[in-house]
Short mmCIF file of C-alpha atoms in Angstrom, two decimals:
data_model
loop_
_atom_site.label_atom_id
_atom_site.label_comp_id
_atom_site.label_asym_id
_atom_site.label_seq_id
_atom_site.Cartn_x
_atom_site.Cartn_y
_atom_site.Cartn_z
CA UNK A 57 -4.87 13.09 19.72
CA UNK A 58 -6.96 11.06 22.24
CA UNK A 59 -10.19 12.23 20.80
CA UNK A 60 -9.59 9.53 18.26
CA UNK A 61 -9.53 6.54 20.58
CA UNK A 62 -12.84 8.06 21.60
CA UNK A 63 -13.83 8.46 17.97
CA UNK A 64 -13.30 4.57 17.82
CA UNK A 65 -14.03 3.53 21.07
CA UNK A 66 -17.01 4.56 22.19
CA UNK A 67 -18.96 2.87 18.59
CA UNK A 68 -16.80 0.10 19.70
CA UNK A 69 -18.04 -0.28 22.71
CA UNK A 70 -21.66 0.27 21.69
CA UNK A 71 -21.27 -2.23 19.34
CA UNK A 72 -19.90 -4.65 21.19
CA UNK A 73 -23.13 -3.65 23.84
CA UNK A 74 -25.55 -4.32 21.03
CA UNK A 75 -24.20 -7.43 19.89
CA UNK A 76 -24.01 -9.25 23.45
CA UNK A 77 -27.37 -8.02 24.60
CA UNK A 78 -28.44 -9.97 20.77
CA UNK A 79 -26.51 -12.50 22.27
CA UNK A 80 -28.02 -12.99 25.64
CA UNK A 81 -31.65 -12.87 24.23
CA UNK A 82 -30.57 -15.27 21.82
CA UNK A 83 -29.17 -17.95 24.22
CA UNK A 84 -32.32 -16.98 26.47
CA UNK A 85 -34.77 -17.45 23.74
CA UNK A 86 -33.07 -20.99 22.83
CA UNK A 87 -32.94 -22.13 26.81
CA UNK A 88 -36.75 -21.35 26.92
CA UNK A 89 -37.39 -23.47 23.83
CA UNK A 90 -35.41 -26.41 24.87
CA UNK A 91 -37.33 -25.70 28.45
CA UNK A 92 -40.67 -26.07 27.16
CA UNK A 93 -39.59 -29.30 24.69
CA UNK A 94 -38.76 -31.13 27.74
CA UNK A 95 -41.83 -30.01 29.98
CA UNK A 96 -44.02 -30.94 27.02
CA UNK A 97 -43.60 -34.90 26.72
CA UNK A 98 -43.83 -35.39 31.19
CA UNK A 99 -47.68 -33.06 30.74
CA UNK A 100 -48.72 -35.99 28.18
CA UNK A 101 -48.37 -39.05 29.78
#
């Protein structure tokens, strides 16, 4: 019977891969925002 904790674990684990690489380029994509919103304003003086 173990082939059925590798019937659900491996999409498990996948999934869980998937979701915090989404993560991670989410949180990267927001720190590069706020990044550039605070290097804006000092370039205009």
């Amino acid at each position: 019977m173990w082939y059925f904790s590798w019937l659900l674990g491996l999409p498990l684990a996948a999934a869980f891969a998937v979701l915090n690489a989404m993560w991670y380029e989410l949180m990267d994509d927001e720190a590069k925002r706020r990044q550039e919103q605070e290097q804006a304003p000092q370039a205009r003086p």
